mmCIF file of C-alpha atoms in Angstrom:
data_model
loop_
_atom_site.group_PDB
_atom_site.id
_atom_site.type_symbol
_atom_site.label_atom_id
_atom_site.label_comp_id
_atom_site.label_asym_id
_atom_site.label_seq_id
_atom_site.Cartn_x
_atom_site.Cartn_y
_atom_site.Cartn_z
ATOM 1 C CA UNK A 624 -13.453 -35.717 57.728
ATOM 2 C CA UNK A 625 -15.168 -32.531 58.662
ATOM 3 C CA UNK A 626 -15.976 -30.151 55.862
ATOM 4 C CA UNK A 627 -15.967 -26.614 57.005
ATOM 5 C CA UNK A 628 -17.476 -23.535 55.504
ATOM 6 C CA UNK A 629 -13.989 -22.021 54.960
ATOM 7 C CA UNK A 630 -12.922 -25.040 52.985
ATOM 8 C CA UNK A 631 -15.983 -24.816 50.757
ATOM 9 C CA UNK A 632 -15.380 -21.136 50.199
ATOM 10 C CA UNK A 633 -11.738 -21.666 49.342
ATOM 11 C CA UNK A 634 -12.384 -24.509 46.927
ATOM 12 C CA UNK A 635 -15.261 -22.634 45.349
ATOM 13 C CA UNK A 636 -13.132 -19.480 44.849
ATOM 14 C CA UNK A 637 -10.358 -21.555 43.233
ATOM 15 C CA UNK A 638 -12.698 -23.315 40.878
ATOM 16 C CA UNK A 639 -14.565 -20.113 40.030
ATOM 17 C CA UNK A 640 -11.290 -18.326 39.330
ATOM 18 C CA UNK A 641 -10.211 -21.134 36.951
ATOM 19 C CA UNK A 642 -13.572 -21.166 35.117
ATOM 20 C CA UNK A 643 -13.483 -17.372 34.833
ATOM 21 C CA UNK A 644 -9.929 -17.352 33.418
ATOM 22 C CA UNK A 645 -10.857 -20.079 30.941
ATOM 23 C CA UNK A 646 -13.938 -18.024 29.837
ATOM 24 C CA UNK A 647 -11.833 -14.925 29.391
ATOM 25 C CA UNK A 648 -9.252 -16.854 27.325
ATOM 26 C CA UNK A 649 -11.988 -18.245 25.080
ATOM 27 C CA UNK A 650 -13.505 -14.858 24.757
ATOM 28 C CA UNK A 651 -10.201 -13.198 23.774
ATOM 29 C CA UNK A 652 -9.701 -15.820 21.052
ATOM 30 C CA UNK A 653 -13.071 -14.975 19.576
ATOM 31 C CA UNK A 654 -12.666 -11.202 19.844
ATOM 32 C CA UNK A 655 -9.008 -10.954 18.678
ATOM 33 C CA UNK A 656 -9.181 -13.949 16.297
ATOM 34 C CA UNK A 657 -5.792 -15.025 17.655
ATOM 35 C CA UNK A 658 -4.745 -18.295 19.295
ATOM 36 C CA UNK A 659 -2.709 -16.356 21.830
ATOM 37 C CA UNK A 660 -2.183 -12.733 22.904
ATOM 38 C CA UNK A 661 1.036 -13.210 24.884
ATOM 39 C CA UNK A 662 4.097 -15.377 24.489
ATOM 40 C CA UNK A 663 3.469 -17.215 27.844
ATOM 41 C CA UNK A 664 0.202 -18.598 26.477
ATOM 42 C CA UNK A 665 2.018 -20.612 23.828
ATOM 43 C CA UNK A 666 5.797 -20.040 23.626
ATOM 44 C CA UNK A 667 6.305 -22.524 20.753
ATOM 45 C CA UNK A 668 3.617 -21.020 18.570
ATOM 46 C CA UNK A 669 4.692 -17.483 19.470
ATOM 47 C CA UNK A 670 8.292 -18.211 18.370
ATOM 48 C CA UNK A 671 7.098 -19.714 15.110
ATOM 49 C CA UNK A 672 4.746 -16.804 14.484
ATOM 50 C CA UNK A 673 7.605 -14.342 15.128
ATOM 51 C CA UNK A 674 9.839 -16.120 12.623
ATOM 52 C CA UNK A 675 7.132 -16.259 10.015
ATOM 53 C CA UNK A 676 6.266 -12.594 10.496
ATOM 54 C CA UNK A 677 9.891 -11.575 9.942
ATOM 55 C CA UNK A 678 9.999 -13.657 6.754
ATOM 56 C CA UNK A 679 6.710 -12.198 5.554
ATOM 57 C CA UNK A 680 7.753 -8.566 6.181
ATOM 58 C CA UNK A 681 11.139 -9.113 4.486
ATOM 59 C CA UNK A 682 9.494 -10.721 1.498
ATOM 60 C CA UNK A 683 6.983 -7.838 1.374
ATOM 61 C CA UNK A 684 9.847 -5.297 1.302
ATOM 62 C CA UNK A 685 11.577 -7.255 -1.516
ATOM 63 C CA UNK A 686 8.319 -7.434 -3.433
ATOM 64 C CA UNK A 687 7.606 -3.708 -3.212
ATOM 65 C CA UNK A 688 11.204 -2.960 -4.234
ATOM 66 C CA UNK A 689 11.017 -5.317 -7.160
ATOM 67 C CA UNK A 690 7.707 -3.804 -8.403
ATOM 68 C CA UNK A 691 9.273 -0.327 -8.275
ATOM 69 C CA UNK A 692 12.348 -1.621 -10.178
ATOM 70 C CA UNK A 693 10.023 -3.220 -12.771
ATOM 71 C CA UNK A 694 8.369 0.167 -13.354
ATOM 72 C CA UNK A 695 11.821 1.740 -13.746
ATOM 73 C CA UNK A 696 12.824 -0.932 -16.236
ATOM 74 C CA UNK A 697 9.617 -0.329 -18.156
ATOM 75 C CA UNK A 698 10.578 3.360 -18.387
ATOM 76 C CA UNK A 699 14.074 2.435 -19.578
ATOM 77 C CA UNK A 700 12.568 0.097 -22.157
ATOM 78 C CA UNK A 701 10.226 2.793 -23.433
ATOM 79 C CA UNK A 702 13.073 5.296 -23.803
ATOM 80 C CA UNK A 703 15.372 2.908 -25.626
ATOM 81 C CA UNK A 704 12.511 1.796 -27.848
ATOM 82 C CA UNK A 705 12.062 5.440 -28.901
ATOM 83 C CA UNK A 706 15.742 5.610 -29.725
ATOM 84 C CA UNK A 707 15.402 2.426 -31.802
ATOM 85 C CA UNK A 708 12.476 3.881 -33.725
ATOM 86 C CA UNK A 709 14.304 7.180 -34.349
ATOM 87 C CA UNK A 710 17.378 5.335 -35.607
ATOM 88 C CA UNK A 711 15.234 3.179 -37.870
ATOM 89 C CA UNK A 712 13.537 6.266 -39.285
ATOM 90 C CA UNK A 713 16.891 7.858 -39.945
ATOM 91 C CA UNK A 714 18.508 5.028 -41.919
ATOM 92 C CA UNK A 715 15.329 3.457 -43.470
ATOM 93 C CA UNK A 716 13.583 6.581 -44.626
ATOM 94 C CA UNK A 717 15.128 10.013 -44.056
ATOM 95 C CA UNK A 718 18.696 9.058 -44.911
ATOM 96 C CA UNK A 719 17.959 7.090 -48.053
ATOM 97 C CA UNK A 720 15.506 9.667 -49.386
ATOM 98 C CA UNK A 721 17.989 12.468 -48.814
ATOM 99 C CA UNK A 722 20.520 10.778 -51.136
ATOM 100 C CA UNK A 723 18.259 9.812 -53.945
ATOM 101 C CA UNK A 724 18.437 12.509 -56.591
ATOM 102 C CA UNK A 725 17.915 15.451 -54.287
ATOM 103 C CA UNK A 726 18.977 19.029 -54.927
ATOM 104 C CA UNK A 727 20.443 21.530 -52.455
ATOM 105 C CA UNK A 728 17.076 22.826 -51.240
ATOM 106 C CA UNK A 729 15.722 19.281 -50.638
ATOM 107 C CA UNK A 730 18.891 18.259 -48.790
ATOM 108 C CA UNK A 731 18.456 21.297 -46.534
ATOM 109 C CA UNK A 732 14.941 20.117 -45.649
ATOM 110 C CA UNK A 733 16.181 16.651 -44.804
ATOM 111 C CA UNK A 734 19.110 18.139 -42.715
ATOM 112 C CA UNK A 735 16.568 20.021 -40.647
ATOM 113 C CA UNK A 736 14.553 16.832 -40.132
ATOM 114 C CA UNK A 737 17.601 14.852 -39.108
ATOM 115 C CA UNK A 738 18.606 17.533 -36.550
ATOM 116 C CA UNK A 739 15.028 17.457 -35.207
ATOM 117 C CA UNK A 740 15.237 13.737 -34.786
ATOM 118 C CA UNK A 741 18.653 14.113 -33.154
ATOM 119 C CA UNK A 742 17.220 16.416 -30.549
ATOM 120 C CA UNK A 743 14.370 13.958 -29.927
ATOM 121 C CA UNK A 744 16.946 11.206 -29.371
ATOM 122 C CA UNK A 745 18.658 13.362 -26.709
ATOM 123 C CA UNK A 746 15.341 13.923 -24.986
ATOM 124 C CA UNK A 747 14.731 10.178 -24.906
ATOM 125 C CA UNK A 748 18.205 9.581 -23.525
ATOM 126 C CA UNK A 749 17.530 12.133 -20.756
ATOM 127 C CA UNK A 750 14.222 10.543 -19.740
ATOM 128 C CA UNK A 751 13.344 10.456 -16.046
ATOM 129 C CA UNK A 752 11.400 8.179 -13.742
ATOM 130 C CA UNK A 753 10.378 9.350 -10.264
ATOM 131 C CA UNK A 754 12.817 12.331 -10.539
ATOM 132 C CA UNK A 755 15.695 10.017 -11.485
ATOM 133 C CA UNK A 756 17.490 10.021 -14.833
ATOM 134 C CA UNK A 757 17.091 6.418 -15.965
ATOM 135 C CA UNK A 758 19.789 6.420 -18.666
ATOM 136 C CA UNK A 759 22.543 7.856 -16.479
ATOM 137 C CA UNK A 760 24.140 4.662 -15.178
ATOM 138 C CA UNK A 761 24.626 4.818 -11.405
ATOM 139 C CA UNK A 762 24.219 8.576 -11.225
ATOM 140 C CA UNK A 763 20.588 9.392 -11.652
ATOM 141 C CA UNK A 764 20.596 12.836 -10.068
ATOM 142 C CA UNK A 765 21.968 14.793 -13.100
ATOM 143 C CA UNK A 766 20.962 14.902 -16.763
ATOM 144 C CA UNK A 767 23.381 12.579 -18.399
ATOM 145 C CA UNK A 768 23.489 13.799 -22.047
ATOM 146 C CA UNK A 769 24.084 17.347 -23.253
ATOM 147 C CA UNK A 770 25.534 19.145 -26.253
ATOM 148 C CA UNK A 771 28.496 21.493 -25.982
ATOM 149 C CA UNK A 772 27.245 24.979 -26.796
ATOM 150 C CA UNK A 773 30.379 25.907 -28.604
ATOM 151 C CA UNK A 774 31.118 22.769 -30.645
ATOM 152 C CA UNK A 775 27.751 21.063 -30.877
ATOM 153 C CA UNK A 776 29.339 17.798 -29.765
ATOM 154 C CA UNK A 777 27.666 15.287 -27.488
ATOM 155 C CA UNK A 778 28.744 14.994 -23.813
ATOM 156 C CA UNK A 779 27.924 12.299 -21.320
ATOM 157 C CA UNK A 780 28.095 13.405 -17.687
ATOM 158 C CA UNK A 781 30.390 16.190 -18.822
ATOM 159 C CA UNK A 782 32.727 14.099 -20.937
ATOM 160 C CA UNK A 783 32.896 14.496 -24.695
ATOM 161 C CA UNK A 784 31.810 11.247 -26.292
ATOM 162 C CA UNK A 785 33.416 11.609 -29.686
ATOM 163 C CA UNK A 786 36.998 11.821 -28.461
ATOM 164 C CA UNK A 787 39.226 8.731 -28.394
ATOM 165 C CA UNK A 788 41.060 10.014 -25.311
ATOM 166 C CA UNK A 789 37.862 9.754 -23.248
ATOM 167 C CA UNK A 790 37.118 6.106 -24.083
ATOM 168 C CA UNK A 791 38.377 4.698 -20.800
ATOM 169 C CA UNK A 792 36.320 7.079 -18.694
ATOM 170 C CA UNK A 793 33.192 6.536 -20.805
ATOM 171 C CA UNK A 794 33.542 2.752 -20.525
ATOM 172 C CA UNK A 795 33.765 3.081 -16.771
ATOM 173 C CA UNK A 796 30.592 5.194 -16.749
ATOM 174 C CA UNK A 797 28.857 2.778 -19.050
ATOM 175 C CA UNK A 798 29.756 -0.342 -17.075
ATOM 176 C CA UNK A 799 29.199 0.904 -13.538
ATOM 177 C CA UNK A 800 26.472 -0.826 -11.506
ATOM 178 C CA UNK A 801 23.773 0.118 -9.052
ATOM 179 C CA UNK A 802 22.899 -3.020 -7.169
ATOM 180 C CA UNK A 803 19.654 -3.465 -5.215
ATOM 181 C CA UNK A 804 18.930 -6.265 -2.767
ATOM 182 C CA UNK A 805 15.795 -8.112 -3.864
ATOM 183 C CA UNK A 806 16.320 -11.329 -1.911
ATOM 184 C CA UNK A 807 18.874 -13.077 -4.076
ATOM 185 C CA UNK A 808 21.160 -13.697 -1.122
ATOM 186 C CA UNK A 809 23.190 -10.509 -1.070
ATOM 187 C CA UNK A 810 26.914 -11.215 -0.640
ATOM 188 C CA UNK A 811 30.175 -9.239 -0.789
ATOM 189 C CA UNK A 812 33.506 -10.352 -2.152
ATOM 190 C CA UNK A 813 36.502 -11.318 -0.040
ATOM 191 C CA UNK A 814 37.448 -7.629 0.398
ATOM 192 C CA UNK A 815 34.004 -6.859 1.815
ATOM 193 C CA UNK A 816 33.792 -3.767 -0.433
ATOM 194 C CA UNK A 817 32.259 -5.019 -3.686
ATOM 195 C CA UNK A 818 28.908 -6.745 -4.070
ATOM 196 C CA UNK A 819 28.942 -10.024 -5.955
ATOM 197 C CA UNK A 820 26.782 -9.219 -9.046
ATOM 198 C CA UNK A 821 24.875 -12.480 -9.025
ATOM 199 C CA UNK A 822 23.536 -11.846 -5.490
ATOM 200 C CA UNK A 823 21.802 -8.566 -6.267
ATOM 201 C CA UNK A 824 19.876 -6.831 -9.061
ATOM 202 C CA UNK A 825 21.720 -4.263 -11.197
ATOM 203 C CA UNK A 826 19.303 -1.443 -12.130
ATOM 204 C CA UNK A 827 21.931 0.828 -13.632
ATOM 205 C CA UNK A 828 21.679 1.493 -17.363
ATOM 206 C CA UNK A 829 23.729 3.896 -19.419
ATOM 207 C CA UNK A 830 22.403 5.362 -22.651
ATOM 208 C CA UNK A 831 25.928 4.925 -23.960
ATOM 209 C CA UNK A 832 25.158 1.198 -24.340
ATOM 210 C CA UNK A 833 22.532 2.126 -27.037
ATOM 211 C CA UNK A 834 24.232 4.930 -28.999
ATOM 212 C CA UNK A 835 28.032 4.798 -28.540
ATOM 213 C CA UNK A 836 30.592 2.726 -30.464
ATOM 214 C CA UNK A 837 33.688 2.470 -28.264
ATOM 215 C CA UNK A 838 35.795 1.000 -31.124
ATOM 216 C CA UNK A 839 35.317 3.857 -33.502
ATOM 217 C CA UNK A 840 38.008 6.578 -33.617
ATOM 218 C CA UNK A 841 35.398 9.276 -34.156
ATOM 219 C CA UNK A 842 35.777 12.635 -35.990
ATOM 220 C CA UNK A 843 38.809 13.728 -34.038
ATOM 221 C CA UNK A 844 37.139 16.814 -32.524
ATOM 222 C CA UNK A 845 35.634 18.375 -35.624
ATOM 223 C CA UNK A 846 33.093 21.041 -34.777
ATOM 224 C CA UNK A 847 29.538 19.768 -35.332
ATOM 225 C CA UNK A 848 27.511 22.815 -34.301
ATOM 226 C CA UNK A 849 24.232 23.164 -36.249
ATOM 227 C CA UNK A 850 20.937 24.806 -35.477
ATOM 228 C CA UNK A 851 17.502 23.897 -36.757
ATOM 229 C CA UNK A 852 15.945 26.705 -38.851
ATOM 230 C CA UNK A 853 19.265 28.251 -39.791
ATOM 231 C CA UNK A 854 20.667 25.513 -42.013
ATOM 232 C CA UNK A 855 21.126 27.439 -45.242
ATOM 233 C CA UNK A 856 23.177 25.669 -47.902
ATOM 234 C CA UNK A 857 26.762 26.813 -47.677
ATOM 235 C CA UNK A 858 26.286 28.372 -44.159
ATOM 236 C CA UNK A 859 29.218 28.950 -41.829
ATOM 237 C CA UNK A 860 28.752 25.700 -39.881
ATOM 238 C CA UNK A 861 28.795 23.688 -43.101
ATOM 239 C CA UNK A 862 31.841 25.487 -44.392
ATOM 240 C CA UNK A 863 33.739 24.964 -41.135
ATOM 241 C CA UNK A 864 32.877 21.267 -41.284
ATOM 242 C CA UNK A 865 34.086 20.961 -44.884
ATOM 243 C CA UNK A 866 37.358 22.766 -44.030
ATOM 244 C CA UNK A 867 37.962 20.332 -41.160
ATOM 245 C CA UNK A 868 36.982 17.264 -43.186
ATOM 246 C CA UNK A 869 37.622 17.759 -46.913
ATOM 247 C CA UNK A 870 35.317 16.032 -49.388
ATOM 248 C CA UNK A 871 35.938 12.254 -49.383
ATOM 249 C CA UNK A 872 37.380 12.107 -45.840
ATOM 250 C CA UNK A 873 34.047 11.934 -43.999
ATOM 251 C CA UNK A 874 33.573 8.187 -44.530
ATOM 252 C CA UNK A 875 36.861 7.552 -42.606
ATOM 253 C CA UNK A 876 36.114 10.019 -39.818
ATOM 254 C CA UNK A 877 32.583 9.217 -38.770
ATOM 255 C CA UNK A 878 31.281 10.173 -35.298
ATOM 256 C CA UNK A 879 31.377 7.335 -32.808
ATOM 257 C CA UNK A 880 27.880 7.964 -31.462
ATOM 258 C CA UNK A 881 24.390 8.254 -32.947
ATOM 259 C CA UNK A 882 23.786 11.880 -31.898
ATOM 260 C CA UNK A 883 26.966 13.332 -33.331
ATOM 261 C CA UNK A 884 26.556 11.196 -36.443
ATOM 262 C CA UNK A 885 23.170 12.874 -37.025
ATOM 263 C CA UNK A 886 24.866 16.269 -36.792
ATOM 264 C CA UNK A 887 27.653 15.168 -39.105
ATOM 265 C CA UNK A 888 25.194 13.811 -41.651
ATOM 266 C CA UNK A 889 23.164 16.989 -41.559
ATOM 267 C CA UNK A 890 26.254 19.123 -42.110
ATOM 268 C CA UNK A 891 27.206 16.947 -45.058
ATOM 269 C CA UNK A 892 23.747 17.420 -46.564
ATOM 270 C CA UNK A 893 24.091 21.158 -46.298
ATOM 271 C CA UNK A 894 27.100 21.252 -48.690
ATOM 272 C CA UNK A 895 26.937 22.838 -52.113
ATOM 273 C CA UNK A 896 26.467 20.406 -54.980
ATOM 274 C CA UNK A 897 30.127 20.501 -55.856
ATOM 275 C CA UNK A 898 31.231 19.807 -52.248
ATOM 276 C CA UNK A 899 28.463 17.300 -51.410
ATOM 277 C CA UNK A 900 30.089 13.964 -50.481
ATOM 278 C CA UNK A 901 27.648 11.305 -51.532
ATOM 279 C CA UNK A 902 30.004 8.439 -50.708
ATOM 280 C CA UNK A 903 30.560 9.578 -47.170
ATOM 281 C CA UNK A 904 26.834 10.041 -46.643
ATOM 282 C CA UNK A 905 26.237 6.534 -47.946
ATOM 283 C CA UNK A 906 28.701 5.160 -45.382
ATOM 284 C CA UNK A 907 26.990 7.150 -42.685
ATOM 285 C CA UNK A 908 23.739 5.412 -43.612
ATOM 286 C CA UNK A 909 25.503 2.077 -43.032
ATOM 287 C CA UNK A 910 26.715 3.366 -39.602
ATOM 288 C CA UNK A 911 23.193 4.566 -38.749
ATOM 289 C CA UNK A 912 21.901 1.032 -39.373
ATOM 290 C CA UNK A 913 24.603 -0.358 -37.087
ATOM 291 C CA UNK A 914 23.546 2.039 -34.328
ATOM 292 C CA UNK A 915 19.945 0.963 -34.891
ATOM 293 C CA UNK A 916 20.946 -2.665 -34.350
ATOM 294 C CA UNK A 917 23.045 -1.661 -31.297
ATOM 295 C CA UNK A 918 20.098 0.167 -29.726
ATOM 296 C CA UNK A 919 17.859 -2.796 -30.519
ATOM 297 C CA UNK A 920 20.278 -5.144 -28.751
ATOM 298 C CA UNK A 921 20.266 -2.851 -25.738
ATOM 299 C CA UNK A 922 16.469 -2.991 -25.768
ATOM 300 C CA UNK A 923 16.637 -6.809 -25.795
ATOM 301 C CA UNK A 924 19.037 -6.685 -22.872
ATOM 302 C CA UNK A 925 16.575 -4.607 -20.840
ATOM 303 C CA UNK A 926 13.851 -7.060 -21.817
ATOM 304 C CA UNK A 927 15.950 -9.969 -20.433
ATOM 305 C CA UNK A 928 16.401 -8.115 -17.095
ATOM 306 C CA UNK A 929 12.643 -7.278 -17.036
ATOM 307 C CA UNK A 930 11.749 -10.928 -17.668
ATOM 308 C CA UNK A 931 14.015 -12.044 -14.817
ATOM 309 C CA UNK A 932 12.486 -9.453 -12.472
ATOM 310 C CA UNK A 933 8.946 -10.469 -13.475
ATOM 311 C CA UNK A 934 9.758 -14.099 -12.594
ATOM 312 C CA UNK A 935 11.208 -12.953 -9.271
ATOM 313 C CA UNK A 936 8.058 -10.931 -8.557
ATOM 314 C CA UNK A 937 5.864 -13.983 -9.314
ATOM 315 C CA UNK A 938 8.013 -16.084 -7.002
ATOM 316 C CA UNK A 939 7.781 -13.538 -4.192
ATOM 317 C CA UNK A 940 3.976 -13.157 -4.634
ATOM 318 C CA UNK A 941 3.698 -16.967 -4.330
ATOM 319 C CA UNK A 942 5.980 -16.892 -1.308
ATOM 320 C CA UNK A 943 3.895 -14.076 0.223
ATOM 321 C CA UNK A 944 0.759 -16.184 -0.093
ATOM 322 C CA UNK A 945 2.496 -19.254 1.349
ATOM 323 C CA UNK A 946 3.863 -17.321 4.337
ATOM 324 C CA UNK A 947 0.488 -15.637 4.984
ATOM 325 C CA UNK A 948 -1.218 -19.060 5.010
ATOM 326 C CA UNK A 949 1.352 -20.514 7.384
ATOM 327 C CA UNK A 950 1.088 -17.518 9.682
ATOM 328 C CA UNK A 951 -2.712 -17.758 9.665
ATOM 329 C CA UNK A 952 -2.520 -21.400 10.660
ATOM 330 C CA UNK A 953 -0.283 -20.575 13.647
ATOM 331 C CA UNK A 954 -1.958 -17.409 14.842
ATOM 332 C CA UNK A 955 -5.582 -17.551 13.770
ATOM 333 C CA UNK A 956 -7.895 -20.095 15.426
ATOM 334 C CA UNK A 957 -10.682 -22.063 13.701
ATOM 335 C CA UNK A 958 -13.496 -19.660 14.438
ATOM 336 C CA UNK A 959 -16.150 -22.354 14.536
ATOM 337 C CA UNK A 960 -14.208 -24.279 17.211
ATOM 338 C CA UNK A 961 -13.332 -21.054 19.039
ATOM 339 C CA UNK A 962 -16.950 -19.904 19.271
ATOM 340 C CA UNK A 963 -18.047 -23.384 20.372
ATOM 341 C CA UNK A 964 -15.347 -23.452 23.112
ATOM 342 C CA UNK A 965 -16.345 -19.946 24.192
ATOM 343 C CA UNK A 966 -20.000 -21.063 24.495
ATOM 344 C CA UNK A 967 -18.969 -24.064 26.632
ATOM 345 C CA UNK A 968 -16.789 -21.882 28.870
ATOM 346 C CA UNK A 969 -19.651 -19.366 29.251
ATOM 347 C CA UNK A 970 -21.938 -22.283 30.187
ATOM 348 C CA UNK A 971 -19.437 -23.568 32.715
ATOM 349 C CA UNK A 972 -19.073 -20.095 34.206
ATOM 350 C CA UNK A 973 -22.802 -19.601 34.596
ATOM 351 C CA UNK A 974 -23.118 -23.110 36.131
ATOM 352 C CA UNK A 975 -20.362 -22.314 38.592
ATOM 353 C CA UNK A 976 -22.223 -19.222 39.676
ATOM 354 C CA UNK A 977 -25.486 -21.164 40.176
ATOM 355 C CA UNK A 978 -23.730 -23.847 42.257
ATOM 356 C CA UNK A 979 -22.288 -21.106 44.342
ATOM 357 C CA UNK A 980 -25.804 -19.861 45.092
ATOM 358 C CA UNK A 981 -26.735 -23.314 46.356
ATOM 359 C CA UNK A 982 -23.568 -23.986 48.359
ATOM 360 C CA UNK A 983 -22.995 -20.661 50.044
ATOM 361 C CA UNK A 984 -25.235 -18.826 52.390
ATOM 362 C CA UNK A 985 -27.051 -15.694 51.312
ATOM 363 C CA UNK A 986 -25.144 -13.661 53.790
ATOM 364 C CA UNK A 987 -21.805 -14.724 52.321
ATOM 365 C CA UNK A 988 -22.955 -13.978 48.825
ATOM 366 C CA UNK A 989 -24.057 -10.535 49.978
ATOM 367 C CA UNK A 990 -20.559 -10.127 51.391
ATOM 368 C CA UNK A 991 -19.002 -11.123 48.040
ATOM 369 C CA UNK A 992 -21.099 -8.508 46.209
#
């Protein structure tokens, strides 16, 4: 068989091209620290990497959302804790002291203190987190709690709390949900309109849960307007309250929420000695303790949700590490092996060039340059 120069050139070019391509592939692995830079290089590994990347990014989104929700729950917990402490102070200290052998002037001082605590409770109930009212149920864009300027009665999202006729609407506000997908397998019911609660996280929390007794009939619309610094014994507000609820009737017509009960107790303390209803005030103390326990139970409920979310965050962080490890195994080469392979490919490439010098004439090499 006759070996011609053209055959040698053709074979040499083919071999040199293969060696060069192999060197470039090894070089890319070292420089990019990736096993492949295109799907065609390793379709199976590329498909697996794509699947793992989608899982990793989705888990990362859930993790970031869960951490933000955890911060929001912490803010809710702090606000309810403040309400618990205020309620405890009212029934354990202020309330009892105001009934133990006090005269009119002393009761006026306690009335002012109670109203001041009442206003602090409202501030806690209107707390915000990231420009969102965290005690407003599913509607976090508007301040949930306010006091009617004319009657001094508490309102929740514009609805008077201490009116029996508003109970159904208030229960709807209190029980509404705001569900967030955090990777629990979000599903809808058969209608396709409602989220199945167990498949998402409900971040909604209404302050009504902590300070409202839906079973209580309330005061029946009695005016509870009272201003700090103007609570003189026998003042107009106190007289109007006594006219609406004669002495002895207060214990059977107590406000159905902590805020209005504070106003009612303060108005009772502002009565003249002859009109002061000790028995009703004593029953209000019992009711204050019940509200303290209710707020404390709400705090426990938030703690349970926070604990569940914390466990979910731990799970997602572990999952994130696992997915990152799997992805690294698929995508990232062993750098020691990759560098060694690159060195061998560089050696083979240089050897091919040297062989070419020996096989091909100088004139042909000049032509290739």
